[in-house]
PDB file of C-alpha atoms in Angstrom:
ATOM      1  CA  UNK A   1      -4.773 -89.929 -38.369  1.00  0.00           C
ATOM      2  CA  UNK A   2      -7.841 -90.195 -36.132  1.00  0.00           C
ATOM      3  CA  UNK A   3     -11.475 -89.635 -36.983  1.00  0.00           C
ATOM      4  CA  UNK A   4     -14.047 -88.178 -34.626  1.00  0.00           C
ATOM      5  CA  UNK A   5     -17.857 -88.163 -34.732  1.00  0.00           C
ATOM      6  CA  UNK A   6     -20.235 -85.598 -33.295  1.00  0.00           C
ATOM      7  CA  UNK A   7     -22.613 -87.229 -30.828  1.00  0.00           C
ATOM      8  CA  UNK A   8     -25.624 -86.712 -33.060  1.00  0.00           C
ATOM      9  CA  UNK A   9     -23.968 -87.423 -36.379  1.00  0.00           C
ATOM     10  CA  UNK A  10     -24.878 -90.397 -38.509  1.00  0.00           C
ATOM     11  CA  UNK A  11     -21.779 -90.386 -40.674  1.00  0.00           C
ATOM     12  CA  UNK A  12     -18.087 -90.272 -39.814  1.00  0.00           C
ATOM     13  CA  UNK A  13     -16.474 -86.829 -40.036  1.00  0.00           C
ATOM     14  CA  UNK A  14     -12.716 -86.484 -40.372  1.00  0.00           C
ATOM     15  CA  UNK A  15     -11.092 -84.323 -37.739  1.00  0.00           C
ATOM     16  CA  UNK A  16      -8.455 -84.214 -35.003  1.00  0.00           C
ATOM     17  CA  UNK A  17      -9.006 -84.740 -31.323  1.00  0.00           C
ATOM     18  CA  UNK A  18      -8.066 -81.325 -29.937  1.00  0.00           C
ATOM     19  CA  UNK A  19     -10.065 -81.050 -26.749  1.00  0.00           C
ATOM     20  CA  UNK A  20      -9.249 -82.129 -23.245  1.00  0.00           C
ATOM     21  CA  UNK A  21     -12.572 -83.844 -22.576  1.00  0.00           C
ATOM     22  CA  UNK A  22     -12.113 -84.566 -18.941  1.00  0.00           C
ATOM     23  CA  UNK A  23     -10.273 -81.593 -17.498  1.00  0.00           C
ATOM     24  CA  UNK A  24     -11.787 -78.752 -19.486  1.00  0.00           C
ATOM     25  CA  UNK A  25     -15.441 -79.720 -19.797  1.00  0.00           C
ATOM     26  CA  UNK A  26     -16.339 -81.713 -16.706  1.00  0.00           C
ATOM     27  CA  UNK A  27     -15.804 -80.838 -13.062  1.00  0.00           C
ATOM     28  CA  UNK A  28     -15.565 -83.556 -10.419  1.00  0.00           C
ATOM     29  CA  UNK A  29     -18.897 -82.370  -9.011  1.00  0.00           C
ATOM     30  CA  UNK A  30     -20.663 -82.936 -12.321  1.00  0.00           C
ATOM     31  CA  UNK A  31     -18.985 -86.320 -12.747  1.00  0.00           C
ATOM     32  CA  UNK A  32     -20.536 -87.476  -9.485  1.00  0.00           C
ATOM     33  CA  UNK A  33     -23.963 -85.857  -9.787  1.00  0.00           C
ATOM     34  CA  UNK A  34     -25.787 -88.793 -11.366  1.00  0.00           C
ATOM     35  CA  UNK A  35     -24.424 -91.278  -8.841  1.00  0.00           C
ATOM     36  CA  UNK A  36     -25.183 -89.014  -5.860  1.00  0.00           C
ATOM     37  CA  UNK A  37     -28.742 -88.436  -7.050  1.00  0.00           C
ATOM     38  CA  UNK A  38     -29.248 -92.170  -7.510  1.00  0.00           C
ATOM     39  CA  UNK A  39     -27.951 -92.991  -4.028  1.00  0.00           C
ATOM     40  CA  UNK A  40     -30.257 -90.402  -2.475  1.00  0.00           C
ATOM     41  CA  UNK A  41     -33.289 -91.841  -4.244  1.00  0.00           C
ATOM     42  CA  UNK A  42     -32.297 -95.493  -3.736  1.00  0.00           C
ATOM     43  CA  UNK A  43     -30.502 -96.048  -0.400  1.00  0.00           C
ATOM     44  CA  UNK A  44     -28.550 -99.268   0.225  1.00  0.00           C
ATOM     45  CA  UNK A  45     -31.232-100.590   2.603  1.00  0.00           C
ATOM     46  CA  UNK A  46     -33.717-101.119  -0.234  1.00  0.00           C
ATOM     47  CA  UNK A  47     -31.574-103.811  -1.880  1.00  0.00           C
ATOM     48  CA  UNK A  48     -32.808-107.346  -1.387  1.00  0.00           C
ATOM     49  CA  UNK A  49     -30.348-109.884  -0.034  1.00  0.00           C
ATOM     50  CA  UNK A  50     -28.751-111.804  -2.880  1.00  0.00           C
ATOM     51  CA  UNK A  51     -29.869-115.435  -3.173  1.00  0.00           C
ATOM     52  CA  UNK A  52     -27.313-117.537  -5.017  1.00  0.00           C
ATOM     53  CA  UNK A  53     -29.791-120.395  -5.538  1.00  0.00           C
ATOM     54  CA  UNK A  54     -32.500-118.704  -7.537  1.00  0.00           C
ATOM     55  CA  UNK A  55     -32.917-116.585 -10.607  1.00  0.00           C
ATOM     56  CA  UNK A  56     -34.665-113.269 -10.259  1.00  0.00           C
ATOM     57  CA  UNK A  57     -38.294-113.130 -11.324  1.00  0.00           C
ATOM     58  CA  UNK A  58     -37.705-109.733 -12.916  1.00  0.00           C
ATOM     59  CA  UNK A  59     -38.575-109.740 -16.631  1.00  0.00           C
ATOM     60  CA  UNK A  60     -36.207-108.072 -19.055  1.00  0.00           C
ATOM     61  CA  UNK A  61     -38.015-109.019 -22.251  1.00  0.00           C
ATOM     62  CA  UNK A  62     -37.538-106.774 -25.242  1.00  0.00           C
ATOM     63  CA  UNK A  63     -41.082-105.495 -24.675  1.00  0.00           C
ATOM     64  CA  UNK A  64     -40.082-104.159 -21.243  1.00  0.00           C
ATOM     65  CA  UNK A  65     -36.430-103.381 -22.057  1.00  0.00           C
ATOM     66  CA  UNK A  66     -36.687-100.150 -24.019  1.00  0.00           C
ATOM     67  CA  UNK A  67     -33.307 -98.513 -23.781  1.00  0.00           C
ATOM     68  CA  UNK A  68     -34.340 -95.215 -25.321  1.00  0.00           C
ATOM     69  CA  UNK A  69     -37.063 -94.640 -22.718  1.00  0.00           C
ATOM     70  CA  UNK A  70     -35.170 -95.829 -19.622  1.00  0.00           C
ATOM     71  CA  UNK A  71     -33.050 -93.658 -17.326  1.00  0.00           C
ATOM     72  CA  UNK A  72     -29.707 -94.626 -15.818  1.00  0.00           C
ATOM     73  CA  UNK A  73     -31.560 -95.338 -12.566  1.00  0.00           C
ATOM     74  CA  UNK A  74     -34.007 -97.577 -14.444  1.00  0.00           C
ATOM     75  CA  UNK A  75     -31.140 -99.634 -15.842  1.00  0.00           C
ATOM     76  CA  UNK A  76     -29.639 -99.992 -12.362  1.00  0.00           C
ATOM     77  CA  UNK A  77     -32.898-101.281 -10.897  1.00  0.00           C
ATOM     78  CA  UNK A  78     -34.340-103.284 -13.800  1.00  0.00           C
ATOM     79  CA  UNK A  79     -31.397-104.873 -15.628  1.00  0.00           C
ATOM     80  CA  UNK A  80     -30.873-108.390 -14.250  1.00  0.00           C
ATOM     81  CA  UNK A  81     -27.284-109.506 -14.750  1.00  0.00           C
ATOM     82  CA  UNK A  82     -25.877-113.038 -14.780  1.00  0.00           C
ATOM     83  CA  UNK A  83     -24.240-113.825 -11.435  1.00  0.00           C
ATOM     84  CA  UNK A  84     -21.263-116.167 -11.803  1.00  0.00           C
ATOM     85  CA  UNK A  85     -18.987-118.520  -9.942  1.00  0.00           C
ATOM     86  CA  UNK A  86     -15.267-117.881 -10.299  1.00  0.00           C
ATOM     87  CA  UNK A  87     -15.302-120.437 -13.134  1.00  0.00           C
ATOM     88  CA  UNK A  88     -17.909-118.488 -15.142  1.00  0.00           C
ATOM     89  CA  UNK A  89     -20.810-120.759 -14.236  1.00  0.00           C
ATOM     90  CA  UNK A  90     -24.148-118.934 -14.146  1.00  0.00           C
ATOM     91  CA  UNK A  91     -25.417-119.484 -10.600  1.00  0.00           C
ATOM     92  CA  UNK A  92     -27.962-116.739 -10.026  1.00  0.00           C
ATOM     93  CA  UNK A  93     -28.924-113.178 -10.775  1.00  0.00           C
ATOM     94  CA  UNK A  94     -28.778-109.693  -9.324  1.00  0.00           C
ATOM     95  CA  UNK A  95     -29.828-106.216 -10.298  1.00  0.00           C
ATOM     96  CA  UNK A  96     -27.242-104.099 -12.052  1.00  0.00           C
ATOM     97  CA  UNK A  97     -27.274-101.830  -9.005  1.00  0.00           C
ATOM     98  CA  UNK A  98     -26.642-104.608  -6.503  1.00  0.00           C
ATOM     99  CA  UNK A  99     -23.853-106.179  -8.534  1.00  0.00           C
ATOM    100  CA  UNK A 100     -21.953-102.881  -8.907  1.00  0.00           C
ATOM    101  CA  UNK A 101     -22.130-101.697  -5.278  1.00  0.00           C
ATOM    102  CA  UNK A 102     -18.841-101.979  -3.369  1.00  0.00           C
ATOM    103  CA  UNK A 103     -19.619-102.269   0.359  1.00  0.00           C
ATOM    104  CA  UNK A 104     -17.992-103.766   3.475  1.00  0.00           C
ATOM    105  CA  UNK A 105     -20.273-106.786   2.975  1.00  0.00           C
ATOM    106  CA  UNK A 106     -19.441-107.130  -0.740  1.00  0.00           C
ATOM    107  CA  UNK A 107     -16.119-105.242  -1.123  1.00  0.00           C
ATOM    108  CA  UNK A 108     -15.956-106.030  -4.856  1.00  0.00           C
ATOM    109  CA  UNK A 109     -19.692-106.151  -5.553  1.00  0.00           C
ATOM    110  CA  UNK A 110     -20.991-109.364  -7.119  1.00  0.00           C
ATOM    111  CA  UNK A 111     -19.192-111.186  -9.916  1.00  0.00           C
ATOM    112  CA  UNK A 112     -21.221-111.090 -13.139  1.00  0.00           C
ATOM    113  CA  UNK A 113     -20.843-111.611 -16.894  1.00  0.00           C
ATOM    114  CA  UNK A 114     -19.976-108.792 -19.293  1.00  0.00           C
ATOM    115  CA  UNK A 115     -18.723-108.210 -22.820  1.00  0.00           C
ATOM    116  CA  UNK A 116     -16.402-105.724 -24.510  1.00  0.00           C
ATOM    117  CA  UNK A 117     -16.783-105.002 -28.242  1.00  0.00           C
ATOM    118  CA  UNK A 118     -13.909-103.680 -30.360  1.00  0.00           C
ATOM    119  CA  UNK A 119     -15.110-102.471 -33.765  1.00  0.00           C
ATOM    120  CA  UNK A 120     -12.555-101.765 -36.510  1.00  0.00           C
ATOM    121  CA  UNK A 121     -12.556-100.137 -39.918  1.00  0.00           C
ATOM    122  CA  UNK A 122     -10.979-102.935 -41.996  1.00  0.00           C
ATOM    123  CA  UNK A 123      -9.717-100.512 -44.643  1.00  0.00           C
ATOM    124  CA  UNK A 124      -7.711 -98.322 -42.243  1.00  0.00           C
ATOM    125  CA  UNK A 125      -7.332-100.644 -39.218  1.00  0.00           C
ATOM    126  CA  UNK A 126      -8.769 -97.895 -37.004  1.00  0.00           C
ATOM    127  CA  UNK A 127     -10.614 -98.746 -33.784  1.00  0.00           C
ATOM    128  CA  UNK A 128     -13.844 -97.016 -32.756  1.00  0.00           C
ATOM    129  CA  UNK A 129     -13.675 -95.612 -29.216  1.00  0.00           C
ATOM    130  CA  UNK A 130     -16.412 -94.067 -27.146  1.00  0.00           C
ATOM    131  CA  UNK A 131     -16.301 -91.646 -24.259  1.00  0.00           C
ATOM    132  CA  UNK A 132     -18.900 -92.702 -21.705  1.00  0.00           C
ATOM    133  CA  UNK A 133     -21.460 -90.017 -20.886  1.00  0.00           C
ATOM    134  CA  UNK A 134     -20.826 -87.731 -17.929  1.00  0.00           C
ATOM    135  CA  UNK A 135     -24.247 -88.757 -16.591  1.00  0.00           C
ATOM    136  CA  UNK A 136     -23.352 -92.464 -16.364  1.00  0.00           C
ATOM    137  CA  UNK A 137     -23.441 -93.709 -12.774  1.00  0.00           C
ATOM    138  CA  UNK A 138     -20.374 -95.949 -13.087  1.00  0.00           C
ATOM    139  CA  UNK A 139     -17.147 -94.795 -14.738  1.00  0.00           C
ATOM    140  CA  UNK A 140     -18.580 -91.566 -16.216  1.00  0.00           C
ATOM    141  CA  UNK A 141     -16.622 -89.652 -18.861  1.00  0.00           C
ATOM    142  CA  UNK A 142     -13.908 -92.267 -19.345  1.00  0.00           C
ATOM    143  CA  UNK A 143     -12.728 -93.265 -22.806  1.00  0.00           C
ATOM    144  CA  UNK A 144     -13.131 -96.944 -23.562  1.00  0.00           C
ATOM    145  CA  UNK A 145     -13.566 -99.506 -26.329  1.00  0.00           C
ATOM    146  CA  UNK A 146     -16.510 -99.415 -28.740  1.00  0.00           C
ATOM    147  CA  UNK A 147     -19.146-100.850 -26.414  1.00  0.00           C
ATOM    148  CA  UNK A 148     -19.113-102.509 -22.982  1.00  0.00           C
ATOM    149  CA  UNK A 149     -22.137-103.921 -21.174  1.00  0.00           C
ATOM    150  CA  UNK A 150     -23.836-107.070 -19.848  1.00  0.00           C
ATOM    151  CA  UNK A 151     -25.918-109.966 -21.145  1.00  0.00           C
ATOM    152  CA  UNK A 152     -29.156-110.130 -19.182  1.00  0.00           C
ATOM    153  CA  UNK A 153     -31.590-112.706 -17.893  1.00  0.00           C
ATOM    154  CA  UNK A 154     -35.086-112.879 -19.376  1.00  0.00           C
ATOM    155  CA  UNK A 155     -34.521-111.360 -22.808  1.00  0.00           C
ATOM    156  CA  UNK A 156     -36.634-112.522 -25.762  1.00  0.00           C
ATOM    157  CA  UNK A 157     -33.416-113.346 -27.615  1.00  0.00           C
ATOM    158  CA  UNK A 158     -31.637-115.556 -25.090  1.00  0.00           C
ATOM    159  CA  UNK A 159     -28.456-113.902 -23.763  1.00  0.00           C
ATOM    160  CA  UNK A 160     -27.396-116.708 -21.405  1.00  0.00           C
ATOM    161  CA  UNK A 161     -24.564-118.831 -22.818  1.00  0.00           C
ATOM    162  CA  UNK A 162     -23.791-122.308 -21.488  1.00  0.00           C
ATOM    163  CA  UNK A 163     -20.405-123.886 -20.874  1.00  0.00           C
ATOM    164  CA  UNK A 164     -20.766-125.668 -24.223  1.00  0.00           C
ATOM    165  CA  UNK A 165     -21.398-122.345 -25.988  1.00  0.00           C
ATOM    166  CA  UNK A 166     -18.140-121.030 -24.541  1.00  0.00           C
ATOM    167  CA  UNK A 167     -16.229-124.203 -25.352  1.00  0.00           C
ATOM    168  CA  UNK A 168     -17.155-124.064 -29.049  1.00  0.00           C
ATOM    169  CA  UNK A 169     -16.782-120.273 -29.233  1.00  0.00           C
ATOM    170  CA  UNK A 170     -20.300-119.555 -30.497  1.00  0.00           C
ATOM    171  CA  UNK A 171     -21.474-117.496 -27.465  1.00  0.00           C
ATOM    172  CA  UNK A 172     -24.647-116.384 -29.253  1.00  0.00           C
ATOM    173  CA  UNK A 173     -26.053-114.953 -26.036  1.00  0.00           C
ATOM    174  CA  UNK A 174     -23.179-112.546 -25.512  1.00  0.00           C
ATOM    175  CA  UNK A 175     -23.260-111.591 -29.195  1.00  0.00           C
ATOM    176  CA  UNK A 176     -27.028-110.932 -29.009  1.00  0.00           C
ATOM    177  CA  UNK A 177     -26.418-108.663 -26.023  1.00  0.00           C
ATOM    178  CA  UNK A 178     -23.683-106.855 -27.962  1.00  0.00           C
ATOM    179  CA  UNK A 179     -26.028-106.224 -30.903  1.00  0.00           C
ATOM    180  CA  UNK A 180     -28.711-104.907 -28.514  1.00  0.00           C
ATOM    181  CA  UNK A 181     -26.331-102.497 -26.783  1.00  0.00           C
ATOM    182  CA  UNK A 182     -24.589-101.312 -29.966  1.00  0.00           C
ATOM    183  CA  UNK A 183     -27.991-100.168 -31.176  1.00  0.00           C
ATOM    184  CA  UNK A 184     -28.863 -98.598 -27.833  1.00  0.00           C
ATOM    185  CA  UNK A 185     -25.582 -96.804 -27.131  1.00  0.00           C
ATOM    186  CA  UNK A 186     -24.293 -96.003 -30.618  1.00  0.00           C
ATOM    187  CA  UNK A 187     -27.426 -96.175 -32.754  1.00  0.00           C
ATOM    188  CA  UNK A 188     -26.004 -98.916 -35.001  1.00  0.00           C
ATOM    189  CA  UNK A 189     -29.121-100.518 -36.498  1.00  0.00           C
ATOM    190  CA  UNK A 190     -29.725-104.215 -35.935  1.00  0.00           C
ATOM    191  CA  UNK A 191     -28.622-105.929 -39.141  1.00  0.00           C
ATOM    192  CA  UNK A 192     -25.653-103.704 -39.902  1.00  0.00           C
ATOM    193  CA  UNK A 193     -23.546-105.859 -37.580  1.00  0.00           C
ATOM    194  CA  UNK A 194     -25.020-109.386 -37.759  1.00  0.00           C
ATOM    195  CA  UNK A 195     -24.065-112.060 -35.259  1.00  0.00           C
ATOM    196  CA  UNK A 196     -21.495-113.635 -37.566  1.00  0.00           C
ATOM    197  CA  UNK A 197     -19.610-110.300 -37.666  1.00  0.00           C
ATOM    198  CA  UNK A 198     -18.270-110.923 -34.161  1.00  0.00           C
ATOM    199  CA  UNK A 199     -15.155-112.887 -33.266  1.00  0.00           C
ATOM    200  CA  UNK A 200     -15.027-114.174 -29.681  1.00  0.00           C
ATOM    201  CA  UNK A 201     -11.396-114.220 -28.533  1.00  0.00           C
ATOM    202  CA  UNK A 202     -11.130-114.885 -24.799  1.00  0.00           C
ATOM    203  CA  UNK A 203     -12.378-114.077 -21.300  1.00  0.00           C
ATOM    204  CA  UNK A 204     -10.871-112.079 -18.471  1.00  0.00           C
ATOM    205  CA  UNK A 205     -11.905-111.696 -14.858  1.00  0.00           C
ATOM    206  CA  UNK A 206     -11.052-108.222 -13.587  1.00  0.00           C
ATOM    207  CA  UNK A 207     -12.369-105.937 -10.894  1.00  0.00           C
ATOM    208  CA  UNK A 208     -11.963-102.208 -10.261  1.00  0.00           C
ATOM    209  CA  UNK A 209     -13.377 -99.660  -7.842  1.00  0.00           C
ATOM    210  CA  UNK A 210     -14.547 -96.437  -9.494  1.00  0.00           C
ATOM    211  CA  UNK A 211     -12.311 -94.376  -7.229  1.00  0.00           C
ATOM    212  CA  UNK A 212     -10.957 -92.030  -9.893  1.00  0.00           C
ATOM    213  CA  UNK A 213     -14.330 -90.405 -10.555  1.00  0.00           C
ATOM    214  CA  UNK A 214     -16.147 -91.083  -7.255  1.00  0.00           C
ATOM    215  CA  UNK A 215     -13.330 -90.802  -4.711  1.00  0.00           C
ATOM    216  CA  UNK A 216     -11.378 -93.158  -2.459  1.00  0.00           C
ATOM    217  CA  UNK A 217     -14.498 -94.681  -0.852  1.00  0.00           C
ATOM    218  CA  UNK A 218     -16.486 -94.976  -4.068  1.00  0.00           C
ATOM    219  CA  UNK A 219     -19.605 -97.126  -3.646  1.00  0.00           C
ATOM    220  CA  UNK A 220     -19.390 -98.209  -7.292  1.00  0.00           C
ATOM    221  CA  UNK A 221     -17.159-100.547  -9.236  1.00  0.00           C
ATOM    222  CA  UNK A 222     -16.885-103.511 -11.588  1.00  0.00           C
ATOM    223  CA  UNK A 223     -16.292-107.207 -10.926  1.00  0.00           C
ATOM    224  CA  UNK A 224     -16.782-109.058 -14.185  1.00  0.00           C
ATOM    225  CA  UNK A 225     -15.853-111.994 -16.343  1.00  0.00           C
ATOM    226  CA  UNK A 226     -15.586-110.086 -19.589  1.00  0.00           C
ATOM    227  CA  UNK A 227     -15.993-111.682 -23.036  1.00  0.00           C
ATOM    228  CA  UNK A 228     -13.827-109.948 -25.634  1.00  0.00           C
ATOM    229  CA  UNK A 229     -15.504-109.562 -29.048  1.00  0.00           C
ATOM    230  CA  UNK A 230     -13.796-108.173 -32.170  1.00  0.00           C
ATOM    231  CA  UNK A 231     -15.706-107.050 -35.268  1.00  0.00           C
ATOM    232  CA  UNK A 232     -14.856-105.243 -38.492  1.00  0.00           C
ATOM    233  CA  UNK A 233     -16.721-103.224 -41.105  1.00  0.00           C
ATOM    234  CA  UNK A 234     -15.409-102.644 -44.653  1.00  0.00           C
ATOM    235  CA  UNK A 235     -15.136 -98.925 -43.945  1.00  0.00           C
ATOM    236  CA  UNK A 236     -16.486 -96.545 -41.344  1.00  0.00           C
ATOM    237  CA  UNK A 237     -18.979 -95.041 -43.807  1.00  0.00           C
ATOM    238  CA  UNK A 238     -20.652 -98.438 -44.177  1.00  0.00           C
ATOM    239  CA  UNK A 239     -22.361 -98.215 -40.785  1.00  0.00           C
ATOM    240  CA  UNK A 240     -24.717 -95.705 -39.191  1.00  0.00           C
ATOM    241  CA  UNK A 241     -23.546 -94.229 -35.915  1.00  0.00           C
ATOM    242  CA  UNK A 242     -25.937 -92.058 -33.915  1.00  0.00           C
ATOM    243  CA  UNK A 243     -24.865 -92.134 -30.246  1.00  0.00           C
ATOM    244  CA  UNK A 244     -27.406 -91.885 -27.445  1.00  0.00           C
ATOM    245  CA  UNK A 245     -26.560 -88.707 -25.463  1.00  0.00           C
ATOM    246  CA  UNK A 246     -27.363 -90.380 -22.124  1.00  0.00           C
ATOM    247  CA  UNK A 247     -24.832 -93.104 -22.889  1.00  0.00           C
ATOM    248  CA  UNK A 248     -22.053 -91.539 -24.949  1.00  0.00           C
ATOM    249  CA  UNK A 249     -20.456 -88.084 -24.887  1.00  0.00           C
ATOM    250  CA  UNK A 250     -18.136 -88.592 -27.842  1.00  0.00           C
ATOM    251  CA  UNK A 251     -16.756 -91.138 -30.289  1.00  0.00           C
ATOM    252  CA  UNK A 252     -13.637 -91.312 -32.425  1.00  0.00           C
ATOM    253  CA  UNK A 253     -11.737 -93.668 -34.722  1.00  0.00           C
ATOM    254  CA  UNK A 254      -8.080 -94.124 -33.769  1.00  0.00           C
ATOM    255  CA  UNK A 255      -4.961 -95.790 -35.083  1.00  0.00           C
ATOM    256  CA  UNK A 256      -2.643 -97.669 -32.729  1.00  0.00           C
ATOM    257  CA  UNK A 257      -0.239 -94.744 -32.619  1.00  0.00           C
ATOM    258  CA  UNK A 258      -3.030 -92.296 -31.818  1.00  0.00           C
ATOM    259  CA  UNK A 259      -4.314 -94.492 -29.010  1.00  0.00           C
ATOM    260  CA  UNK A 260      -0.841 -94.590 -27.478  1.00  0.00           C
ATOM    261  CA  UNK A 261      -0.756 -90.776 -27.619  1.00  0.00           C
ATOM    262  CA  UNK A 262      -4.110 -90.677 -25.836  1.00  0.00           C
ATOM    263  CA  UNK A 263      -2.924 -93.143 -23.182  1.00  0.00           C
ATOM    264  CA  UNK A 264       0.003 -90.819 -22.486  1.00  0.00           C
ATOM    265  CA  UNK A 265      -2.262 -87.765 -22.118  1.00  0.00           C
ATOM    266  CA  UNK A 266      -2.781 -87.186 -18.378  1.00  0.00           C
ATOM    267  CA  UNK A 267      -5.906 -85.122 -19.076  1.00  0.00           C
ATOM    268  CA  UNK A 268      -7.759 -88.149 -20.462  1.00  0.00           C
ATOM    269  CA  UNK A 269      -9.317 -90.920 -18.378  1.00  0.00           C
ATOM    270  CA  UNK A 270      -9.686 -94.494 -19.604  1.00  0.00           C
ATOM    271  CA  UNK A 271     -11.662 -97.434 -18.304  1.00  0.00           C
ATOM    272  CA  UNK A 272      -9.485 -99.942 -16.425  1.00  0.00           C
ATOM    273  CA  UNK A 273     -10.834-102.895 -18.429  1.00  0.00           C
ATOM    274  CA  UNK A 274      -9.892-101.234 -21.725  1.00  0.00           C
ATOM    275  CA  UNK A 275      -6.355-100.522 -20.538  1.00  0.00           C
ATOM    276  CA  UNK A 276      -5.948-104.133 -19.366  1.00  0.00           C
ATOM    277  CA  UNK A 277      -7.148-105.625 -22.660  1.00  0.00           C
ATOM    278  CA  UNK A 278      -5.214-103.172 -24.823  1.00  0.00           C
ATOM    279  CA  UNK A 279      -1.922-103.547 -22.962  1.00  0.00           C
ATOM    280  CA  UNK A 280      -2.164-107.308 -22.540  1.00  0.00           C
ATOM    281  CA  UNK A 281      -3.256-108.382 -26.016  1.00  0.00           C
ATOM    282  CA  UNK A 282      -3.814-105.611 -28.546  1.00  0.00           C
ATOM    283  CA  UNK A 283      -0.987-103.136 -28.959  1.00  0.00           C
ATOM    284  CA  UNK A 284       2.091-105.314 -28.616  1.00  0.00           C
ATOM    285  CA  UNK A 285       3.998-106.330 -31.736  1.00  0.00           C
ATOM    286  CA  UNK A 286       2.170-109.260 -33.317  1.00  0.00           C
ATOM    287  CA  UNK A 287      -0.859-108.619 -31.100  1.00  0.00           C
ATOM    288  CA  UNK A 288      -4.517-108.818 -32.042  1.00  0.00           C
ATOM    289  CA  UNK A 289      -4.634-105.324 -33.536  1.00  0.00           C
ATOM    290  CA  UNK A 290      -1.223-105.540 -35.147  1.00  0.00           C
ATOM    291  CA  UNK A 291      -2.373-108.591 -37.135  1.00  0.00           C
ATOM    292  CA  UNK A 292      -6.075-107.790 -37.469  1.00  0.00           C
ATOM    293  CA  UNK A 293      -6.645-109.918 -40.580  1.00  0.00           C
ATOM    294  CA  UNK A 294      -5.238-112.975 -38.848  1.00  0.00           C
ATOM    295  CA  UNK A 295      -7.275-112.206 -35.721  1.00  0.00           C
ATOM    296  CA  UNK A 296     -10.521-112.080 -37.693  1.00  0.00           C
ATOM    297  CA  UNK A 297      -9.967-114.926 -40.182  1.00  0.00           C
ATOM    298  CA  UNK A 298      -8.266-117.595 -38.056  1.00  0.00           C
ATOM    299  CA  UNK A 299      -8.567-119.022 -34.542  1.00  0.00           C
ATOM    300  CA  UNK A 300      -4.882-118.486 -33.829  1.00  0.00           C
ATOM    301  CA  UNK A 301      -5.585-115.990 -31.047  1.00  0.00           C
ATOM    302  CA  UNK A 302      -8.740-117.629 -29.674  1.00  0.00           C
ATOM    303  CA  UNK A 303      -8.593-119.010 -26.143  1.00  0.00           C
ATOM    304  CA  UNK A 304     -11.914-120.392 -24.964  1.00  0.00           C
ATOM    305  CA  UNK A 305     -10.483-122.403 -22.072  1.00  0.00           C
ATOM    306  CA  UNK A 306      -8.706-119.786 -19.978  1.00  0.00           C
ATOM    307  CA  UNK A 307     -10.143-117.092 -17.751  1.00  0.00           C
ATOM    308  CA  UNK A 308      -7.329-114.554 -17.427  1.00  0.00           C
ATOM    309  CA  UNK A 309      -7.431-112.772 -14.069  1.00  0.00           C
ATOM    310  CA  UNK A 310      -6.293-109.230 -13.307  1.00  0.00           C
ATOM    311  CA  UNK A 311      -6.236-106.906 -10.352  1.00  0.00           C
ATOM    312  CA  UNK A 312      -6.813-103.250 -11.272  1.00  0.00           C
ATOM    313  CA  UNK A 313      -4.214-100.501 -11.442  1.00  0.00           C
ATOM    314  CA  UNK A 314      -3.313 -99.031  -8.059  1.00  0.00           C
ATOM    315  CA  UNK A 315      -5.667 -96.077  -8.491  1.00  0.00           C
ATOM    316  CA  UNK A 316      -8.671 -98.429  -8.733  1.00  0.00           C
ATOM    317  CA  UNK A 317      -8.052-100.339  -5.500  1.00  0.00           C
ATOM    318  CA  UNK A 318     -10.159 -99.537  -2.445  1.00  0.00           C
ATOM    319  CA  UNK A 319     -13.706 -98.260  -2.791  1.00  0.00           C
ATOM    320  CA  UNK A 320     -16.570 -98.635  -0.336  1.00  0.00           C
ATOM    321  CA  UNK A 321     -15.339-102.064   0.754  1.00  0.00           C
ATOM    322  CA  UNK A 322     -11.672-101.051   0.958  1.00  0.00           C
ATOM    323  CA  UNK A 323     -10.784-103.900  -1.409  1.00  0.00           C
ATOM    324  CA  UNK A 324      -7.161-104.877  -1.917  1.00  0.00           C
ATOM    325  CA  UNK A 325      -5.488-107.084  -4.534  1.00  0.00           C
ATOM    326  CA  UNK A 326      -7.243-110.353  -5.304  1.00  0.00           C
ATOM    327  CA  UNK A 327      -5.020-111.883  -7.996  1.00  0.00           C
ATOM    328  CA  UNK A 328      -1.428-111.847  -9.094  1.00  0.00           C
ATOM    329  CA  UNK A 329      -1.730-109.877 -12.346  1.00  0.00           C
ATOM    330  CA  UNK A 330      -0.784-111.813 -15.461  1.00  0.00           C
ATOM    331  CA  UNK A 331       2.181-110.479 -17.356  1.00  0.00           C
TER     332      UNK A 331
END
């Protein structure tokens, strides 16, 4: 059985997922409205050339980063992501906007660091999903894992992890970013999911053009080295969930079997990174979700050395830079 939460609810409410969120409530015009408005207000010519040698001077301190008062355009301009080498070495910075633009010059945008949180109810083994808001500029209205975002430069709580932090699995910077965004997107108060709640499992480098929602020549996409974080709560009623309407349209708790039903539903869209992670590691027999206790209490599934690399599904090739396959997908 699956549980669903109203966007403004603060407690979990049992129910069934009976709507077709994408096809019945959101036209393709509405899906693209936020991105079109942003492009009109902020043309490509106003983006500074990326300098791989220097960090941006933009400040993203907690005093200036106030998620509840910032628009999607503000995040695009002001968030300063960690630009990476192919080996996950921090070598510069870029605005969120610059790093996510797919152009002939940068056909896959700019490689940057990200994280994906998967939050489970330990008593039922259900996973909390979110449906990204229809007003999001990138990948609007898709269903995805609990929370996905980026560590940033210049935060009061340092979000930049070193190679040593990755090697020993502590990655406190990525975990601090996860706590910040879980509060912003889902309203989970700081303290309800402390840093030691999170289990860092591995990294993957994937890219994907946002062609499903923005069309074949979409100017938007993702090119990330993504840190996978698992976390559990004793039960879903033990945390407060109050999603931000500009970030999240819907949330629901799902079992493995329910997620597979949703994957098979052609009326539902899913983020490419979530599908990659779920199919590669989570839903197979003996996978991370299948043996959740072992995943959370041992290091048996932890791989801090590898960076697994994936091209996107066929429907996410292309975009504004007409990007083709970059890797041979891992099986």
